[in-house]
Coordinates of N, CA and C in Angstrom, one line a residue:
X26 N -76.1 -28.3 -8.5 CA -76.0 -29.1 -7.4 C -76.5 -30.5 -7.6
X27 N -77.5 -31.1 -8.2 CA -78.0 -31.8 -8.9 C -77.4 -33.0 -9.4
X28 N -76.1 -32.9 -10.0 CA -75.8 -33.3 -11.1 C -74.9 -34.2 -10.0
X29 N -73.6 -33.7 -9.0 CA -72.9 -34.3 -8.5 C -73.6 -35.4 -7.5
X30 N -74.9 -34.8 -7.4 CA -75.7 -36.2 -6.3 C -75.9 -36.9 -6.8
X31 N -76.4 -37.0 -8.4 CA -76.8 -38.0 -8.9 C -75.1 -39.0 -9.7
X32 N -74.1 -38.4 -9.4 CA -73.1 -38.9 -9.7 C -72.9 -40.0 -8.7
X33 N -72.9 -39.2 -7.1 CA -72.8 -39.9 -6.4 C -73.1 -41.4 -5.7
X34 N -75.0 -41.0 -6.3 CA -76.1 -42.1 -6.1 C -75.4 -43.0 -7.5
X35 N -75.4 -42.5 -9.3 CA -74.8 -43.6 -9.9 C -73.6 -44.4 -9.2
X36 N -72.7 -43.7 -8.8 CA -71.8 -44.3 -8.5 C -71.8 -45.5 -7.3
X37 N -72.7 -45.2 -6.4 CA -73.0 -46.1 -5.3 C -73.9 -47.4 -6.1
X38 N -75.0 -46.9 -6.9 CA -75.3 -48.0 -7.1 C -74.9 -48.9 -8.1
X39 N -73.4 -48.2 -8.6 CA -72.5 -49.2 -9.7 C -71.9 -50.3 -8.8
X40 N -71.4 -49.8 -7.5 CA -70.7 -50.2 -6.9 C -71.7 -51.7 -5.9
X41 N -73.0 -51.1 -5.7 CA -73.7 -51.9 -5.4 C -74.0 -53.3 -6.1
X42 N -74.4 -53.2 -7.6 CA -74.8 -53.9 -8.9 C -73.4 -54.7 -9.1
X43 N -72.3 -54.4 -8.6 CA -71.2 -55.0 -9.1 C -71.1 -55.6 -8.1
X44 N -70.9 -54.9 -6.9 CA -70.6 -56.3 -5.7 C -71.2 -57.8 -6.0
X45 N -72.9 -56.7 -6.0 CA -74.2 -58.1 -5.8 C -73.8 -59.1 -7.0
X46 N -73.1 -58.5 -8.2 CA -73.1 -59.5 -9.4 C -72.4 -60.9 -8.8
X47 N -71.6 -60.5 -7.9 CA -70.7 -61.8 -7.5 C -70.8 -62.9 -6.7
X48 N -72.5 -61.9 -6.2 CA -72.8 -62.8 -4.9 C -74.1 -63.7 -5.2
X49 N -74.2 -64.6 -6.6 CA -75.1 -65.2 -6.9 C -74.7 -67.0 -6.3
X50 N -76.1 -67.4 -6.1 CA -75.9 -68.6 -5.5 C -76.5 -69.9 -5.8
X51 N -75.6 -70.7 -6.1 CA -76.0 -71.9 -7.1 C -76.0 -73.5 -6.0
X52 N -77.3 -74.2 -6.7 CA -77.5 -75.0 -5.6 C -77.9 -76.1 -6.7
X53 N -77.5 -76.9 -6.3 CA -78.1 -78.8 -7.3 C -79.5 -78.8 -7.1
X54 N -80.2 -78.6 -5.9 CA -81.7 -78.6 -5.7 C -82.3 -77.4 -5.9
X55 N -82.2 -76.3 -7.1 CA -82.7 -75.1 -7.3 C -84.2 -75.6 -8.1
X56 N -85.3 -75.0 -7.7 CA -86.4 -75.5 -8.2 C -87.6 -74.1 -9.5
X57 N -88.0 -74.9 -10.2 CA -88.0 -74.1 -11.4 C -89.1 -73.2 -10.8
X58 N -89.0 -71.8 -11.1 CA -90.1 -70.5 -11.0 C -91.2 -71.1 -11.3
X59 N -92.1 -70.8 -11.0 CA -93.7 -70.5 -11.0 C -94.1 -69.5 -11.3
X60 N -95.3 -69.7 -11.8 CA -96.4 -68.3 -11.9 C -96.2 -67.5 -12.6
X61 N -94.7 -67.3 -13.4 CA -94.5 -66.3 -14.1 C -95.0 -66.0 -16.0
X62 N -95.9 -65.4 -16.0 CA -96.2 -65.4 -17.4 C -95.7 -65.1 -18.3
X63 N -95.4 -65.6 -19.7 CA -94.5 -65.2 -20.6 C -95.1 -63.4 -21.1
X64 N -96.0 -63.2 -21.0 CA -96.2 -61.3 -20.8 C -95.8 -60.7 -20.2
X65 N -95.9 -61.3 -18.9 CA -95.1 -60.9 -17.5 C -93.7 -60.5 -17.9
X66 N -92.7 -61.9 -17.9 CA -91.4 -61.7 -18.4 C -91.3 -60.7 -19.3
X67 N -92.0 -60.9 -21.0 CA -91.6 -60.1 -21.9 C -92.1 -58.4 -21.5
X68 N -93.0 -58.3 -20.6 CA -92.5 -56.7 -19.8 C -91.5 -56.2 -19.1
X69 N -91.1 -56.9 -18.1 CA -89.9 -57.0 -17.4 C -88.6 -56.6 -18.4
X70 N -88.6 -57.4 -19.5 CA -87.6 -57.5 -20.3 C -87.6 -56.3 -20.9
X71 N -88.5 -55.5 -21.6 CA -88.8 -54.1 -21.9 C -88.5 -53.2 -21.7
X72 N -89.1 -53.4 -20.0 CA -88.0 -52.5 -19.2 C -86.7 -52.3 -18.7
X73 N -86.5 -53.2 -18.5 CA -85.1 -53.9 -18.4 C -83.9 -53.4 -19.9
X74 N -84.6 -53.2 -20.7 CA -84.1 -52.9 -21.9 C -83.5 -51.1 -22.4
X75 N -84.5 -50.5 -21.3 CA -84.6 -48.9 -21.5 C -83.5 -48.8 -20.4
X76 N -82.5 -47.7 -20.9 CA -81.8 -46.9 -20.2 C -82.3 -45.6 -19.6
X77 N -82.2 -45.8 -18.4 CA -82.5 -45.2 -17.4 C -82.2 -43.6 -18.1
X78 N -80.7 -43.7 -18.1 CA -80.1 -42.4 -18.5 C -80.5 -41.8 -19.7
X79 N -79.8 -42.8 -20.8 CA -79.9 -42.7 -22.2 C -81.7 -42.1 -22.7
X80 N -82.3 -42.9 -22.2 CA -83.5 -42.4 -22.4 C -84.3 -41.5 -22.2
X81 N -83.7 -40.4 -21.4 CA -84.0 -39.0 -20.9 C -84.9 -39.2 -19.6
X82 N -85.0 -40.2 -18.9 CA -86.3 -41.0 -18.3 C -85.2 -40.2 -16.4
X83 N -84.4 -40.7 -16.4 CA -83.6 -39.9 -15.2 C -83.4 -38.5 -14.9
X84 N -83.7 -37.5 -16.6 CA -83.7 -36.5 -16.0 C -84.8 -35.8 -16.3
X85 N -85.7 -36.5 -16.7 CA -87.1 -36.0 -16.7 C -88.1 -36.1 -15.2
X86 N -87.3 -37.0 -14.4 CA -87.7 -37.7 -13.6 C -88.8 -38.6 -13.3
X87 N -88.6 -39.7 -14.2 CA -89.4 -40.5 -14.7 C -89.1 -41.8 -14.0
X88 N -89.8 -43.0 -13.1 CA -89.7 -44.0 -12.5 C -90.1 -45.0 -13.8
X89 N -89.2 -45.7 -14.2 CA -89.3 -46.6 -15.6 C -90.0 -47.7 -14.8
X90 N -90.4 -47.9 -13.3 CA -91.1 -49.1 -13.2 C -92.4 -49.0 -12.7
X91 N -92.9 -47.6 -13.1 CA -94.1 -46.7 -12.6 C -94.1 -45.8 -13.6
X92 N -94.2 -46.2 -14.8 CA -94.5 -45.0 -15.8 C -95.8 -43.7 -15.2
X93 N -95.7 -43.0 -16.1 CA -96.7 -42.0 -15.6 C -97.8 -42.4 -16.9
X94 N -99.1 -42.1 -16.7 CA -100.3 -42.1 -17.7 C -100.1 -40.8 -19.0
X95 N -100.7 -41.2 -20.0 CA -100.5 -40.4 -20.9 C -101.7 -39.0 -20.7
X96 N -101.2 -37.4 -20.5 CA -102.3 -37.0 -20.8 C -103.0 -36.2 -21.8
X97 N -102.3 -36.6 -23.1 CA -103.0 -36.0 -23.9 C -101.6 -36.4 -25.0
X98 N -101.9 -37.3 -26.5 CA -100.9 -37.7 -27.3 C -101.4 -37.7 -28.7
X99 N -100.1 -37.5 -29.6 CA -100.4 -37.4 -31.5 C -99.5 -38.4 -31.6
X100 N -99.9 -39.5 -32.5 CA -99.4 -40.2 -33.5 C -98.9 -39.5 -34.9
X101 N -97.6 -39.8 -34.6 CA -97.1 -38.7 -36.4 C -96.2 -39.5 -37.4
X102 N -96.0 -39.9 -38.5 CA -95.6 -40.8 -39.2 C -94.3 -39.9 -39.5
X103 N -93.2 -40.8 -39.2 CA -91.5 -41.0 -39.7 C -91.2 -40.6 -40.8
X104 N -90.2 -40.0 -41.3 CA -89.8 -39.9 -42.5 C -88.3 -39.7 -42.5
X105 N -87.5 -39.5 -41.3 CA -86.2 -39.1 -41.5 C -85.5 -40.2 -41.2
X106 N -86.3 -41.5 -40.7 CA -85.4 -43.0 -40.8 C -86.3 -44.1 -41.0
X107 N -85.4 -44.9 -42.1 CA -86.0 -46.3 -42.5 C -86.3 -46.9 -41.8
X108 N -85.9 -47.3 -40.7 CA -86.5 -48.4 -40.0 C -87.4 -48.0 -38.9
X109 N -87.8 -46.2 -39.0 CA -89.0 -46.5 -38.3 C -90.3 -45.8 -39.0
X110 N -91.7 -45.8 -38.7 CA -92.7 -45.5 -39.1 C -93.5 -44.6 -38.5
X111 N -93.7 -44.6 -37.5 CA -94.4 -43.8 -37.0 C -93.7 -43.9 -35.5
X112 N -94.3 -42.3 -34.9 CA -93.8 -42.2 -33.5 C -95.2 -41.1 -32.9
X113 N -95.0 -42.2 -31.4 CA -96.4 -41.9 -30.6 C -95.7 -40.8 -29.7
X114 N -96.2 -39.5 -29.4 CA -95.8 -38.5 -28.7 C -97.0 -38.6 -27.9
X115 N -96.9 -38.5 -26.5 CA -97.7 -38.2 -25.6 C -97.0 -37.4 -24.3
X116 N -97.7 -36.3 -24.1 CA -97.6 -35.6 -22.6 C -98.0 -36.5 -21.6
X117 N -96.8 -36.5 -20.3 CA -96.8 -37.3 -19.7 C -97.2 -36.6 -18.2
X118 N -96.9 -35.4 -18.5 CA -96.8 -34.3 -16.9 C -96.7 -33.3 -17.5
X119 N -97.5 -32.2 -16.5 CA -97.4 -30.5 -16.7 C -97.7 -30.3 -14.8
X120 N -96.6 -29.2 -14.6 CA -95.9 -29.0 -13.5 C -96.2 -27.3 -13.5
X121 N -97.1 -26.8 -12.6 CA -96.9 -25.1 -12.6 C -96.2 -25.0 -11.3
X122 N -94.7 -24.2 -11.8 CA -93.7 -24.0 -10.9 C -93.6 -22.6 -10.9
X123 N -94.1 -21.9 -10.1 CA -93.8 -20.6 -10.2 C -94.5 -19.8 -10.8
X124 N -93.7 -19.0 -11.7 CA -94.1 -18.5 -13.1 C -93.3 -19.1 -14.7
X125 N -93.5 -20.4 -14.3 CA -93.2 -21.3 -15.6 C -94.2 -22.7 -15.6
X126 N -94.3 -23.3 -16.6 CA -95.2 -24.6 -16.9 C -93.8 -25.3 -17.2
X127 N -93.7 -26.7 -16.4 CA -92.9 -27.5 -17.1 C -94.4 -28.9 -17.8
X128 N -93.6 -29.1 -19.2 CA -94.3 -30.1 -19.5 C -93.2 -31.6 -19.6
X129 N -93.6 -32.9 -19.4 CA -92.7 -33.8 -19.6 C -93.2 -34.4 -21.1
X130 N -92.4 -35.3 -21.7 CA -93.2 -36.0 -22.6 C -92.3 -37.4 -23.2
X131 N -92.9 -38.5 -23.9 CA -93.1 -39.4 -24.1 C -92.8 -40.5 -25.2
X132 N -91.9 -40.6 -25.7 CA -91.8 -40.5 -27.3 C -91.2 -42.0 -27.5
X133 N -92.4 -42.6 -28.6 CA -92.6 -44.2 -28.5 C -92.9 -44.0 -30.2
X134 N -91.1 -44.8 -30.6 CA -91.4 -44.8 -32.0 C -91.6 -46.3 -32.3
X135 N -92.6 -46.4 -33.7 CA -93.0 -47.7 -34.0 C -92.1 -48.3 -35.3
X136 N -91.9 -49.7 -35.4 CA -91.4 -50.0 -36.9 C -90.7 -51.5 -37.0
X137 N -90.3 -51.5 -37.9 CA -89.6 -53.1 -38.2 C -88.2 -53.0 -37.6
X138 N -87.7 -52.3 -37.1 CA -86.2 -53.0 -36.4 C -87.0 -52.2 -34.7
X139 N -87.9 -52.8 -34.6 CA -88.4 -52.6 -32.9 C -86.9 -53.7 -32.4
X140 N -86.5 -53.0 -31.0 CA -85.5 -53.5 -30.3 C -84.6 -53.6 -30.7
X141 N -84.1 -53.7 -31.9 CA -82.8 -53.5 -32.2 C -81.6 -53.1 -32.3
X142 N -81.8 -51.9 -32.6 CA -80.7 -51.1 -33.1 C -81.3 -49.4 -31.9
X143 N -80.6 -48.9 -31.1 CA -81.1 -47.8 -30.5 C -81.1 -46.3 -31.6
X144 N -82.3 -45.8 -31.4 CA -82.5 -44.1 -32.4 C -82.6 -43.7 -31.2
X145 N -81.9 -42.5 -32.2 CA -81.9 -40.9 -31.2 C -83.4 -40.0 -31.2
X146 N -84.1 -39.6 -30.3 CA -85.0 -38.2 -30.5 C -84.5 -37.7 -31.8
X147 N -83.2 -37.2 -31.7 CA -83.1 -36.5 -33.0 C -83.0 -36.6 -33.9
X148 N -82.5 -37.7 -34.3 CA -82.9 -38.7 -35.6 C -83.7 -38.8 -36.1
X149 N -85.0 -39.5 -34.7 CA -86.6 -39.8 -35.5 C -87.3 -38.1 -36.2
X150 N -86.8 -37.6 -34.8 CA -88.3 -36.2 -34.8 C -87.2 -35.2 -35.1
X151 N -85.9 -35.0 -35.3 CA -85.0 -33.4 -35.5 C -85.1 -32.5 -34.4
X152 N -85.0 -31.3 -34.4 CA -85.1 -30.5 -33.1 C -86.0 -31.0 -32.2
X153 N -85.9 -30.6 -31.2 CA -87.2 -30.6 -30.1 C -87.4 -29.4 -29.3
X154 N -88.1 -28.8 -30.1 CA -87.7 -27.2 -29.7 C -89.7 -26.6 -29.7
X155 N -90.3 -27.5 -28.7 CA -92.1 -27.5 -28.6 C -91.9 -25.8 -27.8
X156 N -93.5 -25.5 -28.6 CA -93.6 -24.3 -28.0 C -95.2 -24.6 -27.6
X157 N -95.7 -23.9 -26.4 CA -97.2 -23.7 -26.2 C -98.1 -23.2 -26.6
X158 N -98.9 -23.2 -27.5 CA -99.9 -21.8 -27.8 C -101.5 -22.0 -26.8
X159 N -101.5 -20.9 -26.8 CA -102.5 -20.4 -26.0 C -103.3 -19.6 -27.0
X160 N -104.7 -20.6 -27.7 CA -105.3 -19.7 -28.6 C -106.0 -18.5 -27.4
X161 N -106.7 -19.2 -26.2 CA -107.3 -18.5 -25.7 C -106.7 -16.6 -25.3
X162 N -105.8 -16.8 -25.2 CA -105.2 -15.2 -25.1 C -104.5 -14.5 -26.3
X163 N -104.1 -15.8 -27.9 CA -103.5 -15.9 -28.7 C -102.0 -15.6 -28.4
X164 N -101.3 -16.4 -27.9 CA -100.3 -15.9 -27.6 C -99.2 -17.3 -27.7
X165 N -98.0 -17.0 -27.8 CA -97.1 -18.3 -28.6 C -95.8 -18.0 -27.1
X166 N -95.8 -19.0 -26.6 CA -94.5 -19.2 -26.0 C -93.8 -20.3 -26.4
X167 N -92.3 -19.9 -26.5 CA -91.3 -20.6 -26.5 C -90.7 -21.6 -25.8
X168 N -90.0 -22.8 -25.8 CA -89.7 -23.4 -24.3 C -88.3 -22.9 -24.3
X169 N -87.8 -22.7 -23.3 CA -86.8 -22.2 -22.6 C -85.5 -22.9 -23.3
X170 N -84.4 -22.7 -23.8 CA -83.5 -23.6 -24.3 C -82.7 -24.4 -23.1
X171 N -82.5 -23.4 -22.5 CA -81.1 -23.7 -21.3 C -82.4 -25.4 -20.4
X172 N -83.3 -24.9 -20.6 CA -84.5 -25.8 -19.7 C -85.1 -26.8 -20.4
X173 N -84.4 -27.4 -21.2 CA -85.5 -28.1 -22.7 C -84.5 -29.6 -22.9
X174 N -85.0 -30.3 -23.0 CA -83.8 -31.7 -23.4 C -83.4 -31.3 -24.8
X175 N -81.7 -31.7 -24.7 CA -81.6 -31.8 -26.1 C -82.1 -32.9 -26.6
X176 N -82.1 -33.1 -27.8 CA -82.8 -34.2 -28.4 C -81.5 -35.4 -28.8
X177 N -80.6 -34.3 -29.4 CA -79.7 -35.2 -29.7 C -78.4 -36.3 -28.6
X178 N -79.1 -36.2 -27.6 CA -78.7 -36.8 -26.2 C -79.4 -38.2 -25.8
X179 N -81.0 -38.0 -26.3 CA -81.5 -38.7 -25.5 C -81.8 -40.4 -27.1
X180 N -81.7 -41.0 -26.7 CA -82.1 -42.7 -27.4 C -82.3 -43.6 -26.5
X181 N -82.8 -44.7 -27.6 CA -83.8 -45.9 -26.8 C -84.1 -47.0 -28.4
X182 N -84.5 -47.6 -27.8 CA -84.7 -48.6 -29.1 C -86.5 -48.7 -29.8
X183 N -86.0 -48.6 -30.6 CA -87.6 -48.6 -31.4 C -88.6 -49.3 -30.9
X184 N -90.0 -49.2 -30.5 CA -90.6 -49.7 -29.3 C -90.1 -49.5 -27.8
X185 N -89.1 -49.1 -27.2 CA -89.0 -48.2 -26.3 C -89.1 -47.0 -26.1
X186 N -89.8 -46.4 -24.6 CA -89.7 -44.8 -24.9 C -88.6 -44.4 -24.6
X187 N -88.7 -43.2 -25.3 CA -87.8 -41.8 -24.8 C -88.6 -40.7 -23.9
X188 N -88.0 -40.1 -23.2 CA -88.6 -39.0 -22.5 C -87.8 -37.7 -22.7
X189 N -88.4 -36.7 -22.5 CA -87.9 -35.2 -22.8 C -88.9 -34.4 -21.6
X190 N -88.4 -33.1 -21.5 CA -88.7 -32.1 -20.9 C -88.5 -30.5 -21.2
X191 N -89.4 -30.1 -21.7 CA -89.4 -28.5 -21.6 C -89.9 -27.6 -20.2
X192 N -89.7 -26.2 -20.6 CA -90.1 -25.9 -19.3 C -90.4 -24.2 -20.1
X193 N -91.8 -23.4 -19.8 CA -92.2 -22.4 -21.0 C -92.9 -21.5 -19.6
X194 N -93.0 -20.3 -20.2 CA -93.9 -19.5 -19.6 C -95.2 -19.7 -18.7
X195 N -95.5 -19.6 -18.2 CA -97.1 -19.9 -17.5 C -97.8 -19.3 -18.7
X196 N -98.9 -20.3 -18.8 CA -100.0 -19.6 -19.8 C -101.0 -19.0 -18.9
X197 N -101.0 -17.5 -18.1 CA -102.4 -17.2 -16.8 C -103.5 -17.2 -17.7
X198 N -104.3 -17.7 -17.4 CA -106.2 -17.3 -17.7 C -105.9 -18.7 -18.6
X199 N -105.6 -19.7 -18.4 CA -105.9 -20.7 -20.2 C -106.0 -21.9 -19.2
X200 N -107.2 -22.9 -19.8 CA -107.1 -24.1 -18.8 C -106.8 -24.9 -19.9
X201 N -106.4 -24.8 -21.3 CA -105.9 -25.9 -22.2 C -104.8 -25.5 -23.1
X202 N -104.4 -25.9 -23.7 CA -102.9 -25.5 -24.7 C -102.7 -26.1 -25.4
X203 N -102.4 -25.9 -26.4 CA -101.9 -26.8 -27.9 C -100.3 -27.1 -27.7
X204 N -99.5 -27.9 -27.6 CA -98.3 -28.1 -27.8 C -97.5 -28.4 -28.9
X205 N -97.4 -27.5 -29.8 CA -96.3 -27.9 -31.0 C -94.6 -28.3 -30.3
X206 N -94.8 -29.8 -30.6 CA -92.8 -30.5 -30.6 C -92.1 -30.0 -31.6
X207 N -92.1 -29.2 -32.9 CA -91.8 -28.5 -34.1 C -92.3 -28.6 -35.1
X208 N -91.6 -27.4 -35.6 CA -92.6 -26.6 -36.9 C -92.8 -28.0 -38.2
X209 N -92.5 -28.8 -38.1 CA -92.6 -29.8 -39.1 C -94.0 -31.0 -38.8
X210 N -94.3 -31.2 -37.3 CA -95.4 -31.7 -37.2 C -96.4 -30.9 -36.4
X211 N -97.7 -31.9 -36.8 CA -99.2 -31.1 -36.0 C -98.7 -30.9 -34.7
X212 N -99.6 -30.0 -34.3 CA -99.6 -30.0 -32.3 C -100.5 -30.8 -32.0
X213 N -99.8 -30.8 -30.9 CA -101.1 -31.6 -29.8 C -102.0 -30.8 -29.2
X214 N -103.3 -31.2 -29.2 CA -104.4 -30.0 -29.4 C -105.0 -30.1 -28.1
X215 N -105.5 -29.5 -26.9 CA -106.0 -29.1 -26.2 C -106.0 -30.2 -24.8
X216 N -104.3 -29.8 -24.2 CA -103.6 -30.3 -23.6 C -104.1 -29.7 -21.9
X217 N -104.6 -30.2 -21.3 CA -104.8 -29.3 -19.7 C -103.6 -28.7 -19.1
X218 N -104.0 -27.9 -18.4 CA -102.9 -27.2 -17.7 C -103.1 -27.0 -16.3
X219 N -102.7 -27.2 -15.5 CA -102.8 -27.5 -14.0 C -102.6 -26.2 -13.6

């Protein structure tokens, strides 16, 4: 159900963005902006730069003009593309829904073609297939596939983030968790759980 409202909402606000394009207004006495700081702009522009969609940020449910705080991130160094070097992974949200944890997360690769050229999740990092561990009960959950972002869907440009979503078992009795993103990098080590 999901999917067609948000068709509907894209579609209204294409229709919106295209009207307004036509309705700009030009005047001989237009007087130059104020106040605006060249940081200021160069954030705006940043954001301005991330796709909503592309970025996993719309179905994570992520407000790109209200990011969420990081709660708990690994720095892991690149090796499946040249032009980038390292990528900052940070959990962004953990959600107890039921009898499942959804976690969101955050993925800010660093390097010499920052802005340029858009990478895929699954380019930089390969699967995205994080699982939870729970040393405290020792026990390893999986994240759900059908409930998990593909990786190979979601891009952004080097220095922009990407977002993703898994969604795993409840860990009961554990108030922290390690999150392995895959078997190829560290986990993220003693992540809270709500």
């Amino acid at each position: 159900m999901k999917a067609p409202l948000r068709l509907q909402v894209a579609a209204i606000a294409l229709v919106l963005a295209v009207g307004l394009a036509g309705c700009t207004a030009s005047s001989d006495t237009e007087e130059p902006t104020t106040g605006a700081s060249p940081s200021a702009t160069a954030d705006s522009e940043a954001t301005e730069e991330v796709d909503p969609d592309a970025s996993g940020a719309t179905d994570a449910g992520i407000d790109l003009d209200n990011p969420p705080e990081a709660i708990a991130s690994i720095e892991v160094p690149v090796t499946k593309d040249d032009g980038t070097d390292s990528m900052l992974i940070e959990v962004v949200g953990m959600r107890h829904v039921e009898d499942v944890l959804v976690a969101t997360f955050r993925f800010t690769a660093a390097g010499e073609d920052a802005g340029v050229e858009p990478v895929s999740l699954f380019g930089q990092m390969g699967l995205f297939w994080p699982a939870v561990i729970d040393y405290k009960n020792l026990v390893r959950y999986d994240s759900v596939r059908k409930l998990t972002t593909d990786s190979g869907f979601v891009e952004s440009r080097v220095g922009s983030p990407m977002y993703a979503s898994a969604t795993f078992a409840y860990p009961e009795g554990a108030d922290t968790v390690d999150i392995s993103i895959n078997s190829g990098l560290p986990p993220i080590a003693d992540v809270p759980i709500p």
